[in-house]
Tab-separated table of C-alpha atoms and ligand atoms in Angstrom:
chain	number	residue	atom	x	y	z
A	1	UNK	CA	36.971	-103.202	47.082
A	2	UNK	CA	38.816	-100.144	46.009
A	3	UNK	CA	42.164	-99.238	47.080
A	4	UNK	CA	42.319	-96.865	49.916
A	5	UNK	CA	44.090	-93.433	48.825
A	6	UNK	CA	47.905	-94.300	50.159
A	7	UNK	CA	51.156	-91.819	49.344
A	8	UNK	CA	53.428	-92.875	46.960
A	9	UNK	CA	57.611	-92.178	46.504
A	10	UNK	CA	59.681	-93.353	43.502
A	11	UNK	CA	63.151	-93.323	44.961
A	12	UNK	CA	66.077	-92.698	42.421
A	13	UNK	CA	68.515	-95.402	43.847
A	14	UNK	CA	68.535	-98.320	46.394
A	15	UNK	CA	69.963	-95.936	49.030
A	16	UNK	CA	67.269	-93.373	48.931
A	17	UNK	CA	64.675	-96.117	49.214
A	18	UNK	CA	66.618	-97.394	52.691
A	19	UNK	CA	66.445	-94.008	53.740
A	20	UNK	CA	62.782	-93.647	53.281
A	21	UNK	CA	61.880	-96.908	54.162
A	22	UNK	CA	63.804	-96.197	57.537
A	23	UNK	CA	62.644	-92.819	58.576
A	24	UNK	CA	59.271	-93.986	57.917
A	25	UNK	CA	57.489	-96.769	60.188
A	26	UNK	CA	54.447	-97.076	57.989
A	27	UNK	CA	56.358	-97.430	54.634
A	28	UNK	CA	56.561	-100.776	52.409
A	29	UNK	CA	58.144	-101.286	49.113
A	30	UNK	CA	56.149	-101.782	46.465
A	31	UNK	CA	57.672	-104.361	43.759
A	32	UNK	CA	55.306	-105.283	41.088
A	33	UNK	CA	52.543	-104.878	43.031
A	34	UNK	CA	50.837	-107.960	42.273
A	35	UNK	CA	50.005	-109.264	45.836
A	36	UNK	CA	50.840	-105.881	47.668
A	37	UNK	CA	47.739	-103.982	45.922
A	38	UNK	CA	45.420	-107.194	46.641
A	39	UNK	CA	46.292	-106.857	50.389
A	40	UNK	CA	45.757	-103.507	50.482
A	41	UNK	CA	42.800	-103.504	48.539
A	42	UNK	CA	41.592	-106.574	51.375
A	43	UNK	CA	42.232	-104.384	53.896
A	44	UNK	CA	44.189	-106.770	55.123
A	45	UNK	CA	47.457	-104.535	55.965
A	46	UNK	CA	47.684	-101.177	55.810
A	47	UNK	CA	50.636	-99.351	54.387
A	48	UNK	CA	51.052	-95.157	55.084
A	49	UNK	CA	53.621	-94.795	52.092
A	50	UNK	CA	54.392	-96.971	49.287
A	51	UNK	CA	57.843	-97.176	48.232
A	52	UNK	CA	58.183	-97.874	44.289
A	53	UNK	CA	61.332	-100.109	44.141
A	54	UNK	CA	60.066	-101.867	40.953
A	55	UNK	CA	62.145	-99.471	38.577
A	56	UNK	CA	65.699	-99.152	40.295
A	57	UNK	CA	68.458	-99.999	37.906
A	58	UNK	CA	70.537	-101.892	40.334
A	59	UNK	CA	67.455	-104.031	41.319
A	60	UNK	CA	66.928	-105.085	38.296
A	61	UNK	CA	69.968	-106.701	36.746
A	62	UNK	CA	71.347	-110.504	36.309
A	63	UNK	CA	74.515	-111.356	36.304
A	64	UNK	CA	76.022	-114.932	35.495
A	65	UNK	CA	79.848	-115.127	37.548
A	66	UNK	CA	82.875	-116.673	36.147
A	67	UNK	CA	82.546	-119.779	38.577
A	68	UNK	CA	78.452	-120.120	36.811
A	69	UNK	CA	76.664	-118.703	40.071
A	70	UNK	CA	73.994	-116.489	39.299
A	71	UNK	CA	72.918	-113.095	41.212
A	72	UNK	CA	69.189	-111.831	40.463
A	73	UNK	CA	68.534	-108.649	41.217
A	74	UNK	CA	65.095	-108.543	43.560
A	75	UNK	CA	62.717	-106.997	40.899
A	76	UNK	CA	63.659	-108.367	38.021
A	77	UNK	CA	60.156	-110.107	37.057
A	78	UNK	CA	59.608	-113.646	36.017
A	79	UNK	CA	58.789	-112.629	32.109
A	80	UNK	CA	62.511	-111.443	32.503
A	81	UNK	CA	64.088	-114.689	34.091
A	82	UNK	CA	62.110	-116.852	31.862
A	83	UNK	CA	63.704	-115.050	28.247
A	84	UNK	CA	67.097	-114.353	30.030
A	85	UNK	CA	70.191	-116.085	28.347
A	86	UNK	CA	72.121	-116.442	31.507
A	87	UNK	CA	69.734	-117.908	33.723
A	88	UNK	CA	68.913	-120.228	30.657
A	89	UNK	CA	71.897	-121.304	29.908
A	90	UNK	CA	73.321	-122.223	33.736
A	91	UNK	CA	69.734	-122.671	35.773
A	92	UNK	CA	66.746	-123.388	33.223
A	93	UNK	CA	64.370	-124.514	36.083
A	94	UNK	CA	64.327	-120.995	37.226
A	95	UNK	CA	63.336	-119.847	34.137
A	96	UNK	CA	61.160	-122.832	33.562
A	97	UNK	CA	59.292	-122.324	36.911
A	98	UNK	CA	59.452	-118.586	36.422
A	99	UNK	CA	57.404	-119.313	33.355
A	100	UNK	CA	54.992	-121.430	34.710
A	101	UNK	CA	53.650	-118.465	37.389
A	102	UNK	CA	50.386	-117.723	36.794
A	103	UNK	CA	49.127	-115.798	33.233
A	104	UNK	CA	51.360	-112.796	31.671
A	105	UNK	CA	50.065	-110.260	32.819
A	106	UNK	CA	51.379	-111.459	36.430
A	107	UNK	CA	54.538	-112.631	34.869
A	108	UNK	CA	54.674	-109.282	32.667
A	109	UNK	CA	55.249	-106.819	36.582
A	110	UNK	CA	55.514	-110.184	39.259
A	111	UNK	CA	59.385	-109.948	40.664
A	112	UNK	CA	61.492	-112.844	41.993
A	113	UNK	CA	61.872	-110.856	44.992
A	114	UNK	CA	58.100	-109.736	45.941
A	115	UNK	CA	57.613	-113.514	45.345
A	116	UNK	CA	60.071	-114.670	48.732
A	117	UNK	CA	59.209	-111.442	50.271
A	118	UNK	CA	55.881	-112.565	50.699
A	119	UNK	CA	56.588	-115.632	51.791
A	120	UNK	CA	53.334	-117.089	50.487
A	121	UNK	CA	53.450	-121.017	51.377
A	122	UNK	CA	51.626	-120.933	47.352
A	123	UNK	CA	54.182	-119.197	45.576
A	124	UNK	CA	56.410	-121.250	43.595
A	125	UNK	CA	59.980	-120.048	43.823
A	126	UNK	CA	60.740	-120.272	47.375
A	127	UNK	CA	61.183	-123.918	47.509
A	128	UNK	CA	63.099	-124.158	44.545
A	129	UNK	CA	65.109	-121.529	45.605
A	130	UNK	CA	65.703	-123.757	48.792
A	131	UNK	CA	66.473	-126.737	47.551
A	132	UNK	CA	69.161	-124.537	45.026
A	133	UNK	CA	70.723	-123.431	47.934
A	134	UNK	CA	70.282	-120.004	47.368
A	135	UNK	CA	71.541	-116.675	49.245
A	136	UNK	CA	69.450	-114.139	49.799
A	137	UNK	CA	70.891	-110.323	49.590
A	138	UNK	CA	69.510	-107.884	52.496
A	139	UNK	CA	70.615	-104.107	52.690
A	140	UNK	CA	69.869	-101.923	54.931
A	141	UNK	CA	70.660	-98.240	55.754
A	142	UNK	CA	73.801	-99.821	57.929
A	143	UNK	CA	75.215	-102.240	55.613
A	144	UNK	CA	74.531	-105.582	53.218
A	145	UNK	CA	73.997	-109.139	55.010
A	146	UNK	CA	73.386	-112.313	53.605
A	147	UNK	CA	70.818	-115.323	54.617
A	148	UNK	CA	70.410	-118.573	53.379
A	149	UNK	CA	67.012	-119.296	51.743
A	150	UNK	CA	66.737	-121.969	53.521
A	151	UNK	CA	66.445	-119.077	57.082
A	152	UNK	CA	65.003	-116.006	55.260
A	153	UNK	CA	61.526	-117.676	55.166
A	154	UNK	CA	59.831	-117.495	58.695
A	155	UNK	CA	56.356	-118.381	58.589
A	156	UNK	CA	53.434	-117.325	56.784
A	157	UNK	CA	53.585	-114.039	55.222
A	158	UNK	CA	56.721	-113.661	57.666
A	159	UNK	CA	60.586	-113.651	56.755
A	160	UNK	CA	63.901	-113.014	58.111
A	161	UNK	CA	63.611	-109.264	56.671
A	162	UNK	CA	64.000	-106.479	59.489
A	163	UNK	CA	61.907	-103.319	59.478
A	164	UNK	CA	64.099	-100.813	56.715
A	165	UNK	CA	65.434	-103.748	55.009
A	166	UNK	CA	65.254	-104.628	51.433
A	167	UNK	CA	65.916	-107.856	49.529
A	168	UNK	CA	67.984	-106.563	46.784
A	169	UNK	CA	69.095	-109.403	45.211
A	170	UNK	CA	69.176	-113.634	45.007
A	171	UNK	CA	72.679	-115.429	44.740
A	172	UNK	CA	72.126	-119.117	43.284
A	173	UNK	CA	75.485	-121.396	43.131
A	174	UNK	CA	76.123	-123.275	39.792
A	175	UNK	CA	74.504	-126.913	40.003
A	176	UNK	CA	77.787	-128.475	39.215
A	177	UNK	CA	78.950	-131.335	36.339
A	178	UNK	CA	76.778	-134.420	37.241
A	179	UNK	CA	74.638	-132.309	39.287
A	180	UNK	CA	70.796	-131.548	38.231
A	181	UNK	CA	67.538	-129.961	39.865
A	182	UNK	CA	63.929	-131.214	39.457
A	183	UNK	CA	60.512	-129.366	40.681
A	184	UNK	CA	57.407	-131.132	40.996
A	185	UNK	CA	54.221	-129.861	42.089
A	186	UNK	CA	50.933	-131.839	42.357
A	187	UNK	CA	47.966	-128.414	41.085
A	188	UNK	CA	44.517	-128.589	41.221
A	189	UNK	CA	44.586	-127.830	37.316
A	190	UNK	CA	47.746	-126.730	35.534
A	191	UNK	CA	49.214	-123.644	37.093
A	192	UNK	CA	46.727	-123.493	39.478
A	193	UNK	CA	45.973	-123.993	43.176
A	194	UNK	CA	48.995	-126.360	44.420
A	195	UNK	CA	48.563	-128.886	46.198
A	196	UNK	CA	51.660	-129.926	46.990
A	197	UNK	CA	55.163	-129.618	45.985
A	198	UNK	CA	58.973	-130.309	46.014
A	199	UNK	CA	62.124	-129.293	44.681
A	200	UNK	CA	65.457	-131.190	44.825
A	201	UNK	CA	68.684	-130.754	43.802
A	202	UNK	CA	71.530	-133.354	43.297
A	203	UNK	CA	74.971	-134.397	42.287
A	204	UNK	CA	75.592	-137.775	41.289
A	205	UNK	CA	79.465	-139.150	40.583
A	206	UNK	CA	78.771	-143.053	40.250
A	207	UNK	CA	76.518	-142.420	43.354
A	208	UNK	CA	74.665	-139.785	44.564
A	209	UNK	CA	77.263	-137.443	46.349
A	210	UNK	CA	74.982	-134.576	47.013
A	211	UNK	CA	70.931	-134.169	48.052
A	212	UNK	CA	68.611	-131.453	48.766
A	213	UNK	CA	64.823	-132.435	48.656
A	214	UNK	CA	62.570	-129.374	49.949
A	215	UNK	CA	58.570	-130.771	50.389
A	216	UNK	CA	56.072	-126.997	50.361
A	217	UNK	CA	52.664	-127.132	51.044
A	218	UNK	CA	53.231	-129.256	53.963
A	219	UNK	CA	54.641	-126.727	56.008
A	220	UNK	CA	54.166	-122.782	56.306
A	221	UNK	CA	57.171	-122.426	55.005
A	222	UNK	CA	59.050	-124.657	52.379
A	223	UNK	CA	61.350	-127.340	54.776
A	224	UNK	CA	64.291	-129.832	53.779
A	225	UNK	CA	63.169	-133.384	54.755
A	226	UNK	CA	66.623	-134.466	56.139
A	227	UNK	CA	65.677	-137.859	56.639
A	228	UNK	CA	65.286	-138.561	52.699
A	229	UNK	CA	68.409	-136.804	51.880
A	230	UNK	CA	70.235	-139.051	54.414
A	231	UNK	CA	69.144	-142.061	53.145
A	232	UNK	CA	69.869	-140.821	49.414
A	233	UNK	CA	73.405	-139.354	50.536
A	234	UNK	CA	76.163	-142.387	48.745
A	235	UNK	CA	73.563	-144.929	47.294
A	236	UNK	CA	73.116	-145.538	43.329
A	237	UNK	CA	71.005	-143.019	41.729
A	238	UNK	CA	68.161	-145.990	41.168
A	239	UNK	CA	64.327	-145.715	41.188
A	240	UNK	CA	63.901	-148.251	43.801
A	241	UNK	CA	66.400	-146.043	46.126
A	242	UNK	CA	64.781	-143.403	45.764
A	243	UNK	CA	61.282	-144.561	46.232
A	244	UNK	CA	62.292	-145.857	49.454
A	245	UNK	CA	63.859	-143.095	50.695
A	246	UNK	CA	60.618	-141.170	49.831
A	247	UNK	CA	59.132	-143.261	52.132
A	248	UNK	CA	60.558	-141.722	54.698
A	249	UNK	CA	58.173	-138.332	54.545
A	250	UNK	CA	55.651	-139.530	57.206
A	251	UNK	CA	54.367	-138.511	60.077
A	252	UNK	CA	57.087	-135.970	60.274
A	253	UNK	CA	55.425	-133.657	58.299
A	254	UNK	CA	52.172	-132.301	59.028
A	255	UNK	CA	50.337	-130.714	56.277
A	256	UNK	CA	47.638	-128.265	56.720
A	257	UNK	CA	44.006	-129.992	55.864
A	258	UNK	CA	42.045	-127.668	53.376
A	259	UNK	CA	39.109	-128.406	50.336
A	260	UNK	CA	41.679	-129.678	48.051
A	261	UNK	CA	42.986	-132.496	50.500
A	262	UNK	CA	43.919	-133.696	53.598
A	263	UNK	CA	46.581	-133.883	55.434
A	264	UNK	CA	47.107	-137.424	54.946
A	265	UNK	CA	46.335	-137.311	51.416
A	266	UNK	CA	49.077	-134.147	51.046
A	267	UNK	CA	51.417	-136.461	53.190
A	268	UNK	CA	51.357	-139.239	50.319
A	269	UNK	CA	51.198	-137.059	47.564
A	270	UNK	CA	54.862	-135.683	49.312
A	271	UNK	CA	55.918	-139.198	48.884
A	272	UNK	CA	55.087	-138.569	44.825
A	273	UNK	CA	56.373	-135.862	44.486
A	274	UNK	CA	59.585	-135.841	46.219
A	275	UNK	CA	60.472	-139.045	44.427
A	276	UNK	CA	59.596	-137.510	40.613
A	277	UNK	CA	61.171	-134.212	41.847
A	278	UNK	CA	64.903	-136.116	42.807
A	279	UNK	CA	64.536	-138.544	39.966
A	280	UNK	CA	63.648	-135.190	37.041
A	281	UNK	CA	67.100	-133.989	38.739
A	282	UNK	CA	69.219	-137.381	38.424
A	283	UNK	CA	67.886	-137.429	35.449
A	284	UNK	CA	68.863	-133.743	34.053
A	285	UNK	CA	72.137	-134.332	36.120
A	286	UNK	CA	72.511	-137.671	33.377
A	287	UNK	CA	71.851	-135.152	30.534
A	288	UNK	CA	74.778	-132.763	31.334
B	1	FAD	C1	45.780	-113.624	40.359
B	1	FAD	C2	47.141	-113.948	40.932
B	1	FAD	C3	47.686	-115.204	40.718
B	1	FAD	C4	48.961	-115.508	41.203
B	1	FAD	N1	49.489	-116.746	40.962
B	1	FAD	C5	50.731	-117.041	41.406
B	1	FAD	C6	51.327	-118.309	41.135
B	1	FAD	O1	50.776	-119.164	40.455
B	1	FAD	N2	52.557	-118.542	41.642
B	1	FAD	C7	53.244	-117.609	42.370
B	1	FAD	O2	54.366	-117.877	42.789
B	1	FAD	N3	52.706	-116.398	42.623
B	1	FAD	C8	51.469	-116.104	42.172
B	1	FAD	N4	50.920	-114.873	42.449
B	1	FAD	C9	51.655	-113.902	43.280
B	1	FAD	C10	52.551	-113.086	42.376
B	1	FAD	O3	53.584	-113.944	41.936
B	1	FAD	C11	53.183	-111.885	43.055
B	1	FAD	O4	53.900	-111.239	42.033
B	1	FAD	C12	54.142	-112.127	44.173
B	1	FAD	O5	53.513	-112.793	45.234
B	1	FAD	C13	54.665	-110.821	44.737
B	1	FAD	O6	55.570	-110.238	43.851
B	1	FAD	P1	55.450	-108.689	43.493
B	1	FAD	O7	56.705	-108.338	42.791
B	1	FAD	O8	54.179	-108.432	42.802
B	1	FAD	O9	55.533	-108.020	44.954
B	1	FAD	P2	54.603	-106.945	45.670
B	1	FAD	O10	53.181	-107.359	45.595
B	1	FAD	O11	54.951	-105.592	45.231
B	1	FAD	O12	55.153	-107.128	47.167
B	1	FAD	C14	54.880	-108.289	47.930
B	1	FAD	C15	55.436	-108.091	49.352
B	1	FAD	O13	56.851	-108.157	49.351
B	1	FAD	C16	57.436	-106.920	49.805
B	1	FAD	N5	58.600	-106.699	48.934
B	1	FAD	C17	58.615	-106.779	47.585
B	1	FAD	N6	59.862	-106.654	47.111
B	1	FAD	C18	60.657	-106.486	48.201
B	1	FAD	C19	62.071	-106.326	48.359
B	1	FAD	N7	62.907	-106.323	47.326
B	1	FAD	N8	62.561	-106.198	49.613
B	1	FAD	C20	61.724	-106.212	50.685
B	1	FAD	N9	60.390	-106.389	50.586
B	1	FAD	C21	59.862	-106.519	49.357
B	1	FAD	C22	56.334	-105.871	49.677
B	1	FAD	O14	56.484	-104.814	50.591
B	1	FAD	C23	55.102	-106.729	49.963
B	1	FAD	O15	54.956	-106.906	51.359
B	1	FAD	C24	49.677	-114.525	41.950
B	1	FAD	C25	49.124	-113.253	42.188
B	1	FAD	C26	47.866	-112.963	41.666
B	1	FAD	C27	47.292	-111.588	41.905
C-alpha cells in the first residue's frame, strides 16, 4: 500500500520540534522512519504532520561521563552505536545487540530511540536497556524529566511518553568492576522472529552482590522476574545456582501463545534463556 500524502516539518533544534509537536494534536516525530512509514503505510495510525527529528544535532550525540555512564542521544542509529568507541569501550552489548538488528539498511536510519518509542514487545533493545538500568530522557515544551526504563515502557505500542514529549536521549550507568551483562534470545532463525528473550546484568565480589534478569516475549512489555534475582542476590556465582534460580520463572509469567510456540513452551525456553543470559554476564563480569 502506498503512503498516504502527509505534511512534513524539519525543525532546526529540539525546541522548535516541542513547539510543533505541541501546537499540533495530529503531529508525530519521525526518527528513522523504519516502523513509522510501515504503520502509516498499514493504515494502521494516522499522523496529520510528520515531525523530522532524525537530523537534530543535539539528538544525535554520545557522550561517555567521567564516572563511565553513557548518555545516547535518541536518534543516533544502531550502525552508529555499533562502530562508536565509547559505547565499545564501556557497554559492548549495546553495540553488540545494536549490531545484531535486522539487515543494514535498517541499521543504516533505525535509532535507539524510535526503537523504545515504539515499544514493540520484538524489538531488541528495550530489555537490555532494562536489565542495564537505564534512564530515559523526556523533554517537553515545560521542562526535562527522567524515567526509569524499567516505567517508560507501558504496554504494547504504549509508553510513559505524554502527548508533546520527546525522548531525547538514554542515560546507561557504568556496569561496574566485577560487574557484567549478558543477552540471550531464543529466534526463529538468526536475527529473526524472537521467540523469546532475556537480558541480565550482574556484579559479583566473591558472590553475586548485584542481579537484574529482564525475561521479553513473555510479557507486552519487557518485566524483571524478581523472584530469580532474589534467589541469586549473595549466593556463589555457580551454574547449579543459577539453574535453580531459573527455575523459578513459572507460572508467573504468562506468555502470549502464537505459530512459533506456546505459552508453555515460551515459559521453559525463559528458564534457558535467563540462565545463559546471567551466566554470559558472570562470565564477562570474570573477564574484566
Ligand atoms: C523489515 C524490518 C525489520 C526489523 N527488524 C527489527 C529487529 O530485528 N529488531 C528490532 O529491534 N527492530 C527491528 N525493526 C524495527 C526497527 O528497529 C525500527 O527502526 C524501530 O522500531 C523504530 O525506530 P525508528 O528510528 O525507525 O523510529 P520511527 O519509525 O521513526 O518511529 C517509531 C515510533 O517512535 C516515535 N518516536 C521516534 N523517536 C522518538 C523520540 N525521540 N521521541 C518520541 N517519540 C519518538 C515515532 O513517532 C513513532 O511512533 C525492524 C523494522 C523493519 C521495517
Amino acid at each position: 500500500m502506498l503512503l498516504k500524502s502527509v505534511n512534513y516539518v524539519r525543525p532546526e533544534s529540539v525546541t522548535e520540534a516541542l513547539d510543533i509537536l505541541s501546537s499540533n494534536e495530529g503531529a508525530a516525530p519521525l526518527a528513522g522512519g523504519q516502523s513509522l512509514t510501515n504503520v502509516l503505510k498499514h493504515r494502521v495510525a494516522s499522523v496529520d504532520l510528520l515531525v523530522d527529528i532524525s537530523a537534530l544535532g543535539e539528538l544525535r550525540t554520545i557522550t561517555r561521563a567521567g564516572d563511565g555512564s553513557l548518555e545516547v542521544g535518541a536518534c543516533v542509529t544502531y550502525d552508529e552505536i555499533d562502530h562508536s568507541p565509547d559505547v565499545r569501550a564501556g557497554h559492548a552489548i549495546l553495540a553488540r545487540e545494536s549490531s545484531h538488528i535486522e539487515d543494514q539498511q535498517i541499521r543504516n536510519r533505525g535509532t535507539i530511540g524510535g526503537n523504545c518509542c515504539l515499544s514493540d514487545p520484538t524489538n531488541n533493545l528495550p530489555p537490555l536497556l532494562v536489565a542495564l538500568d537505564a534512564t530515559m530522557n523526556i523533554r517537553a515544551v515545560g521542562g526535562t524529566r527522567h524515567v526509569a526504563a524499567e516505567d517508560f515502557f507501558k504496554g504494547y505500542f504504549l509508553t510513559a511518553l505524554e502527548p508533546g514529549e520527546l525522548l531525547v536521549s538514554i542515560t546507561i550507568p557504568p556496569i561496574p568492576v566485577g560487574g557484567g551483562a549478558g543477552y540471550v534470545s531464543l529466534s526463529v532463525a538468526t536475527d529473526s522472529k524472537t521467540i523469546v528473550r532475556a537480558a541480565a546484568r550482574v556484579r559479583v565480589d566473591g558472590v553475586i552482590e548485584e542481579v537484574r534478569v529482564v525475561l521479553a516475549r513473555v510479557a507486552s512489555v519487557p518485566i524483571r522476574h524478581h523472584a530469580m534475582e532474589e534467589a541469586l542476590r549473595g549466593v556463589a556465582p555457580t551454574a547449579e545456582l543459577v539453574r535453580a534460580a531459573a527455575e523459578l520463572i513459572g507460572s508467573d509469567v504468562e506468555p502470549i501463545a502464537d505459530g512459533h510456540g506456546s505459552s508453555d513452551y515460551r515459559r521453559k525456553m525463559a528458564r534457558v534463556v535467563a540462565r545463559r543470559a546471567v551466566l554470559a554476564a558472570i562470565e564477562e563480569g570474570g573477564r574484566k
